[in-house]
Amino acid sequence: MTAQDIEEVRNHSALAREFLTKGWEYLVAGDLHQASEKGWGAAAHMAKAVAIAQGWQYTRHSHFHRVMNQAGRLTSNARLPFLHGRAEILHINYYELKEDLDDGQIGEDLESAGEMLDILSPMTGLEQERA
């Protein structure tokens, strides 16, 4: 990775964690749409960090699926397909009416997003950098 790539990986990884934290804050405040979008943003930014670190393309929304599928194959983590789906549900929530959203489910989906970040984080190479 180039120095620019490393910086981009750091930035996307940091945004992923920041967005996940904001998602929880919005959930507590009762803003279910923003909680959902921040959870989705966390997943998308971590996928971008992984894509950059691994040399994979991620320039549009459909690449999220490709990155998640490639990450699943590399890690052999059976949870990634489920977590991938939960992240997509968070994104879909943006288009739903507030009364159709469930705060308990969104909380579970934010937990899933956090688990996904933890699984993908080693693929960024940032852990080796700190060691």
XYZ file of N, CA, C and O in Angstrom:
524
model
N 0.836 -1.186 0.000
C 0.000 0.000 0.000
C 0.877 1.244 0.000
O 1.905 1.266 0.654
N 0.416 2.249 -0.689
C 1.121 3.528 -0.684
C 0.792 4.282 0.601
O -0.155 3.934 1.322
N 1.550 5.323 0.864
C 1.273 6.160 2.039
C -0.124 6.765 1.935
O -0.841 6.865 2.942
N -0.522 7.147 0.738
C -1.872 7.700 0.536
C -2.933 6.638 0.831
O -3.954 6.926 1.457
N -2.698 5.411 0.380
C -3.636 4.317 0.659
C -3.768 4.095 2.168
O -4.884 3.944 2.678
N -2.650 4.079 2.861
C -2.677 3.863 4.309
C -3.488 4.958 4.986
O -4.291 4.692 5.885
N -3.302 6.186 4.550
C -4.057 7.299 5.131
C -5.555 7.149 4.851
O -6.385 7.398 5.732
N -5.904 6.738 3.641
C -7.316 6.519 3.311
C -7.906 5.387 4.147
O -9.038 5.489 4.628
N -7.156 4.319 4.329
C -7.614 3.202 5.155
C -7.857 3.693 6.579
O -8.887 3.384 7.179
N -6.907 4.457 7.112
C -7.075 5.014 8.466
C -8.336 5.873 8.550
O -9.101 5.774 9.513
N -8.521 6.746 7.559
C -9.672 7.653 7.580
C -10.996 6.905 7.498
O -11.933 7.203 8.249
N -11.090 5.931 6.592
C -12.337 5.165 6.470
C -12.589 4.335 7.726
O -13.732 4.234 8.190
N -11.543 3.750 8.281
C -11.701 2.963 9.514
C -12.177 3.844 10.667
O -13.052 3.452 11.435
N -11.587 5.017 10.783
C -11.987 5.945 11.846
C -13.432 6.405 11.647
O -14.209 6.482 12.614
N -13.802 6.710 10.408
C -15.186 7.107 10.130
C -16.160 5.984 10.468
O -17.250 6.231 10.996
N -15.769 4.759 10.164
C -16.638 3.619 10.475
C -16.934 3.574 11.969
O -18.085 3.431 12.388
N -15.906 3.703 12.783
C -16.091 3.672 14.246
C -16.884 4.884 14.726
O -17.751 4.765 15.601
N -16.596 6.049 14.149
C -17.320 7.266 14.529
C -18.810 7.140 14.183
O -19.675 7.490 14.983
N -19.093 6.647 12.988
C -20.485 6.498 12.574
C -21.224 5.491 13.444
O -22.394 5.686 13.767
N -20.549 4.413 13.831
C -21.201 3.436 14.692
C -21.551 4.077 16.034
O -22.662 3.894 16.551
N -20.647 4.842 16.592
C -20.919 5.551 17.847
C -22.091 6.506 17.684
O -22.996 6.557 18.529
N -22.093 7.248 16.584
C -23.197 8.182 16.321
C -24.513 7.428 16.142
O -25.565 7.909 16.565
N -24.463 6.258 15.530
C -25.672 5.450 15.364
C -26.309 5.144 16.711
O -27.524 5.254 16.881
N -25.476 4.740 17.669
C -25.991 4.460 19.020
C -26.560 5.715 19.655
O -27.603 5.670 20.320
N -25.903 6.853 19.457
C -26.398 8.115 20.022
C -27.757 8.477 19.429
O -28.669 8.894 20.156
N -27.891 8.339 18.121
C -29.175 8.623 17.475
C -30.255 7.652 17.943
O -31.408 8.045 18.123
N -29.896 6.399 18.135
C -30.876 5.422 18.613
C -31.402 5.831 19.987
O -32.616 5.834 20.215
N -30.514 6.199 20.887
C -30.913 6.632 22.230
C -31.811 7.870 22.147
O -32.781 7.996 22.897
N -31.511 8.765 21.202
C -32.297 9.988 21.035
C -33.622 9.735 20.327
O -34.459 10.634 20.236
N -33.820 8.520 19.810
C -35.071 8.189 19.127
C -35.117 8.532 17.655
O -36.159 8.418 17.023
N -33.990 8.948 17.074
C -33.941 9.253 15.644
C -33.531 7.978 14.904
O -32.350 7.736 14.642
N -34.535 7.170 14.595
C -34.288 5.837 14.041
C -33.730 5.880 12.625
O -32.938 5.012 12.245
N -34.131 6.877 11.847
C -33.590 6.988 10.497
C -32.089 7.290 10.540
O -31.300 6.651 9.836
N -31.709 8.250 11.352
C -30.293 8.592 11.441
C -29.480 7.469 12.086
O -28.346 7.212 11.683
N -30.051 6.798 13.071
C -29.359 5.657 13.688
C -29.068 4.599 12.631
O -27.958 4.064 12.562
N -30.058 4.331 11.811
C -29.901 3.331 10.752
C -28.856 3.766 9.734
O -27.981 2.977 9.354
N -28.936 5.003 9.291
C -27.997 5.472 8.278
C -26.564 5.497 8.806
O -25.626 5.194 8.074
N -26.390 5.853 10.061
C -25.039 5.843 10.625
C -24.509 4.410 10.732
O -23.324 4.170 10.507
N -25.375 3.460 11.061
C -24.959 2.055 11.078
C -24.542 1.587 9.698
O -23.521 0.909 9.529
N -25.341 1.951 8.699
C -24.991 1.621 7.315
C -23.670 2.292 6.932
O -22.788 1.672 6.336
N -23.522 3.559 7.288
C -22.296 4.285 6.967
C -21.076 3.624 7.591
O -20.012 3.554 6.974
N -21.229 3.134 8.813
C -20.133 2.429 9.480
C -19.710 1.216 8.665
O -18.520 0.991 8.416
N -20.689 0.438 8.231
C -20.396 -0.760 7.441
C -19.748 -0.403 6.105
O -18.746 -1.014 5.703
N -20.293 0.591 5.437
C -19.776 0.980 4.125
C -18.349 1.512 4.219
O -17.497 1.178 3.387
N -18.065 2.326 5.235
C -16.710 2.873 5.360
C -15.694 1.798 5.726
O -14.558 1.832 5.250
N -16.093 0.833 6.557
C -15.149 -0.243 6.859
C -14.900 -1.096 5.616
O -13.772 -1.523 5.359
N -15.943 -1.324 4.822
C -15.762 -2.070 3.575
C -14.826 -1.307 2.634
O -13.980 -1.916 1.968
N -14.949 0.020 2.597
C -14.041 0.821 1.767
C -12.606 0.706 2.271
O -11.670 0.590 1.479
N -12.435 0.731 3.590
C -11.090 0.586 4.161
C -10.483 -0.755 3.756
O -9.312 -0.821 3.360
N -11.273 -1.807 3.852
C -10.798 -3.138 3.467
C -10.476 -3.178 1.977
O -9.438 -3.716 1.574
N -11.349 -2.616 1.160
C -11.123 -2.627 -0.287
C -9.811 -1.940 -0.640
O -9.020 -2.467 -1.438
N -9.560 -0.803 -0.043
C -8.313 -0.083 -0.331
C -7.118 -0.918 0.120
O -6.147 -1.086 -0.620
N -7.195 -1.453 1.327
C -6.083 -2.241 1.873
C -5.803 -3.490 1.047
O -4.649 -3.900 0.904
N -6.852 -4.086 0.509
C -6.698 -5.325 -0.259
C -6.490 -5.086 -1.755
O -6.278 -6.025 -2.505
N -6.600 -3.833 -2.175
C -6.441 -3.522 -3.599
C -7.668 -3.848 -4.425
O -7.568 -4.083 -5.634
N -8.833 -3.846 -3.806
C -10.088 -4.139 -4.490
C -10.794 -2.843 -4.854
O -10.664 -1.833 -4.176
N -11.598 -2.916 -5.895
C -12.350 -1.745 -6.331
C -13.553 -1.501 -5.424
O -14.253 -2.438 -5.033
N -13.781 -0.229 -5.094
C -14.988 0.176 -4.369
C -15.264 1.624 -4.743
O -14.792 2.551 -4.092
N -16.002 1.791 -5.833
C -16.319 3.146 -6.299
C -17.816 3.401 -6.387
O -18.220 4.518 -6.671
N -18.623 2.368 -6.136
C -20.077 2.566 -6.160
C -20.732 1.566 -5.208
O -20.086 0.637 -4.721
N -22.001 1.800 -4.955
C -22.739 1.023 -3.959
C -22.661 -0.486 -4.201
O -22.487 -1.257 -3.254
N -22.763 -0.909 -5.414
C -22.763 -2.349 -5.698
C -21.438 -3.015 -5.308
O -21.406 -4.225 -5.091
N -20.385 -2.250 -5.196
C -19.108 -2.828 -4.800
C -19.100 -3.256 -3.340
O -18.282 -4.099 -2.950
N -20.014 -2.726 -2.522
C -20.126 -3.174 -1.136
C -20.350 -4.683 -1.112
O -19.706 -5.399 -0.353
N -21.234 -5.154 -1.964
C -21.539 -6.589 -2.010
C -20.307 -7.395 -2.423
O -20.014 -8.429 -1.830
N -19.619 -6.920 -3.430
C -18.432 -7.621 -3.917
C -17.363 -7.690 -2.820
O -16.770 -8.741 -2.580
N -17.126 -6.570 -2.158
C -16.118 -6.534 -1.095
C -16.507 -7.480 0.037
O -15.676 -8.235 0.549
N -17.766 -7.462 0.430
C -18.211 -8.342 1.509
C -18.079 -9.809 1.112
O -17.686 -10.650 1.928
N -18.405 -10.139 -0.140
C -18.265 -11.525 -0.594
C -16.792 -11.948 -0.619
O -16.448 -13.051 -0.195
N -15.921 -11.067 -1.098
C -14.492 -11.382 -1.124
C -13.939 -11.519 0.298
O -13.153 -12.425 0.578
N -14.370 -10.633 1.186
C -13.921 -10.693 2.578
C -14.396 -11.992 3.228
O -13.650 -12.629 3.977
N -15.614 -12.391 2.914
C -16.143 -13.648 3.450
C -15.319 -14.843 3.011
O -15.036 -15.742 3.809
N -14.916 -14.847 1.737
C -14.090 -15.950 1.239
C -12.713 -15.961 1.907
O -12.201 -17.017 2.274
N -12.124 -14.787 2.066
C -10.789 -14.712 2.666
C -10.781 -15.083 4.145
O -9.845 -15.718 4.617
N -11.805 -14.661 4.863
C -11.826 -14.920 6.308
C -12.495 -16.241 6.652
O -12.331 -16.735 7.758
N -13.266 -16.779 5.731
C -14.068 -17.986 5.980
C -14.975 -17.799 7.191
O -15.311 -18.760 7.881
N -15.374 -16.561 7.448
C -16.241 -16.269 8.583
C -17.693 -16.450 8.153
O -18.203 -15.690 7.322
N -18.348 -17.430 8.744
C -19.718 -17.758 8.373
C -20.716 -16.670 8.765
O -21.844 -16.665 8.286
N -20.324 -15.740 9.636
C -21.218 -14.667 10.074
C -21.298 -13.522 9.070
O -22.272 -12.766 9.074
N -20.300 -13.363 8.228
C -20.277 -12.192 7.344
C -21.480 -12.082 6.417
O -22.004 -10.978 6.253
N -21.982 -13.152 5.818
C -23.180 -12.977 4.983
C -24.373 -12.429 5.765
O -25.096 -11.556 5.282
N -24.568 -12.914 6.985
C -25.653 -12.403 7.823
C -25.422 -10.925 8.153
O -26.333 -10.090 8.026
N -24.211 -10.583 8.565
C -23.895 -9.208 8.949
C -24.012 -8.266 7.758
O -24.489 -7.135 7.891
N -23.609 -8.737 6.605
C -23.739 -7.991 5.348
C -25.212 -7.649 5.124
O -25.562 -6.498 4.838
N -26.076 -8.626 5.296
C -27.520 -8.414 5.115
C -28.096 -7.431 6.117
O -28.940 -6.599 5.769
N -27.650 -7.505 7.358
C -28.158 -6.588 8.391
C -27.733 -5.153 8.079
O -28.476 -4.208 8.306
N -26.520 -4.969 7.545
C -26.076 -3.628 7.155
C -26.967 -3.076 6.048
O -27.355 -1.905 6.075
N -27.315 -3.924 5.100
C -28.211 -3.494 4.019
C -29.585 -3.093 4.562
O -30.177 -2.130 4.102
N -30.073 -3.835 5.552
C -31.367 -3.494 6.160
C -31.284 -2.108 6.800
O -32.228 -1.307 6.691
N -30.187 -1.813 7.466
C -30.030 -0.472 8.041
C -30.148 0.593 6.958
O -30.784 1.629 7.155
N -29.556 0.340 5.810
C -29.631 1.297 4.700
C -31.057 1.407 4.168
O -31.540 2.504 3.887
N -31.738 0.292 4.058
C -33.117 0.279 3.561
C -34.040 1.067 4.478
O -35.012 1.685 4.027
N -33.749 1.071 5.774
C -34.592 1.794 6.733
C -34.776 3.259 6.377
O -35.780 3.869 6.737
N -33.832 3.845 5.679
C -33.923 5.247 5.272
C -35.220 5.508 4.513
O -35.810 6.583 4.622
N -35.680 4.535 3.771
C -36.840 4.704 2.899
C -38.162 4.354 3.571
O -39.217 4.467 2.957
N -38.097 3.929 4.808
C -39.297 3.511 5.530
C -39.872 4.658 6.355
O -39.162 5.584 6.735
N -41.165 4.568 6.655
C -41.795 5.527 7.542
C -41.341 5.251 8.973
O -41.105 4.095 9.344
N -41.267 6.299 9.776
C -40.791 6.142 11.151
C -41.607 5.107 11.914
O -41.063 4.292 12.657
N -42.913 5.120 11.727
C -43.759 4.179 12.481
C -43.534 2.723 12.070
O -43.947 1.808 12.775
N -42.858 2.512 10.951
C -42.557 1.153 10.508
C -41.189 0.664 11.008
O -40.821 -0.479 10.762
N -40.453 1.535 11.698
C -39.122 1.165 12.189
C -39.225 0.691 13.630
O -40.058 1.165 14.396
N -38.368 -0.246 13.994
C -38.374 -0.834 15.327
C -37.035 -0.551 15.998
O -35.990 -1.008 15.515
N -37.085 0.194 17.104
C -35.830 0.574 17.758
C -35.057 -0.635 18.279
O -33.828 -0.650 18.244
N -35.757 -1.655 18.745
C -35.070 -2.858 19.219
C -34.321 -3.553 18.103
O -33.167 -3.985 18.283
N -34.961 -3.651 16.938
C -34.293 -4.284 15.794
C -33.116 -3.453 15.312
O -32.061 -3.977 14.975
N -33.282 -2.145 15.305
C -32.187 -1.277 14.876
C -31.012 -1.413 15.846
O -29.855 -1.461 15.427
N -31.290 -1.534 17.131
C -30.229 -1.769 18.109
C -29.482 -3.063 17.822
O -28.246 -3.110 17.869
N -30.231 -4.124 17.507
C -29.590 -5.395 17.167
C -28.755 -5.260 15.895
O -27.658 -5.825 15.796
N -29.279 -4.483 14.940
C -28.543 -4.300 13.689
C -27.287 -3.455 13.893
O -26.271 -3.689 13.233
N -27.333 -2.497 14.814
C -26.122 -1.746 15.149
C -25.092 -2.659 15.815
O -23.891 -2.545 15.547
N -25.559 -3.574 16.647
C -24.647 -4.568 17.230
C -24.008 -5.402 16.129
O -22.803 -5.698 16.176
N -24.812 -5.801 15.151
C -24.285 -6.572 14.018
C -23.253 -5.763 13.237
O -22.226 -6.301 12.808
N -23.511 -4.469 13.062
C -22.547 -3.615 12.361
C -21.235 -3.568 13.138
O -20.148 -3.637 12.545
N -21.314 -3.468 14.449
C -20.100 -3.471 15.266
C -19.334 -4.772 15.139
O -18.096 -4.776 15.053
N -20.068 -5.884 15.108
C -19.415 -7.181 14.931
C -18.728 -7.249 13.569
O -17.604 -7.748 13.444
N -19.399 -6.727 12.550
C -18.815 -6.720 11.215
C -17.529 -5.896 11.190
O -16.519 -6.328 10.620
N -17.537 -4.736 11.836
C -16.332 -3.914 11.896
C -15.197 -4.670 12.562
O -14.052 -4.628 12.094
N -15.494 -5.370 13.628
C -14.466 -6.132 14.337
C -13.890 -7.254 13.476
O -12.689 -7.526 13.528
N -14.736 -7.901 12.681
C -14.275 -8.987 11.809
C -13.425 -8.435 10.665
O -12.391 -9.004 10.303
N -13.860 -7.313 10.087
C -13.170 -6.759 8.925
C -11.906 -5.981 9.283
O -10.978 -5.898 8.474
N -11.861 -5.423 10.459
C -10.752 -4.553 10.843
C -9.361 -5.164 10.599
O -8.486 -4.474 10.066
N -9.128 -6.426 10.935
C -7.787 -6.990 10.669
C -7.416 -6.996 9.187
O -6.231 -6.989 8.853
N -8.404 -6.969 8.311
C -8.126 -6.985 6.877
C -7.606 -5.642 6.371
O -7.156 -5.543 5.234
N -7.679 -4.623 7.214
C -7.179 -3.300 6.819
C -5.667 -3.197 6.934
O -5.054 -2.288 6.383
N -5.060 -4.096 7.717
C -3.624 -4.047 7.933
C -3.196 -3.060 8.986
O -2.016 -2.953 9.289
N -4.151 -2.346 9.579
C -3.789 -1.350 10.587
C -3.315 -1.982 11.878
O -2.522 -1.395 12.602
N -3.777 -3.191 12.195
C -3.322 -3.861 13.414
C -1.837 -4.182 13.338
O -1.109 -3.988 14.293
N -1.383 -4.643 12.176
C 0.039 -4.964 12.014
C 0.885 -3.709 12.158
O 1.996 -3.741 12.643
N 0.314 -2.588 11.732
C 1.025 -1.319 11.794
C 1.304 -0.933 13.254
O 2.339 -0.374 13.559
N 0.360 -1.228 14.162
C 0.499 -0.873 15.576
C 1.393 -1.843 16.321
O 1.915 -1.519 17.358
N 1.516 -3.065 15.816
C 2.270 -4.114 16.537
C 3.766 -3.893 16.474
O 4.305 -3.135 15.777
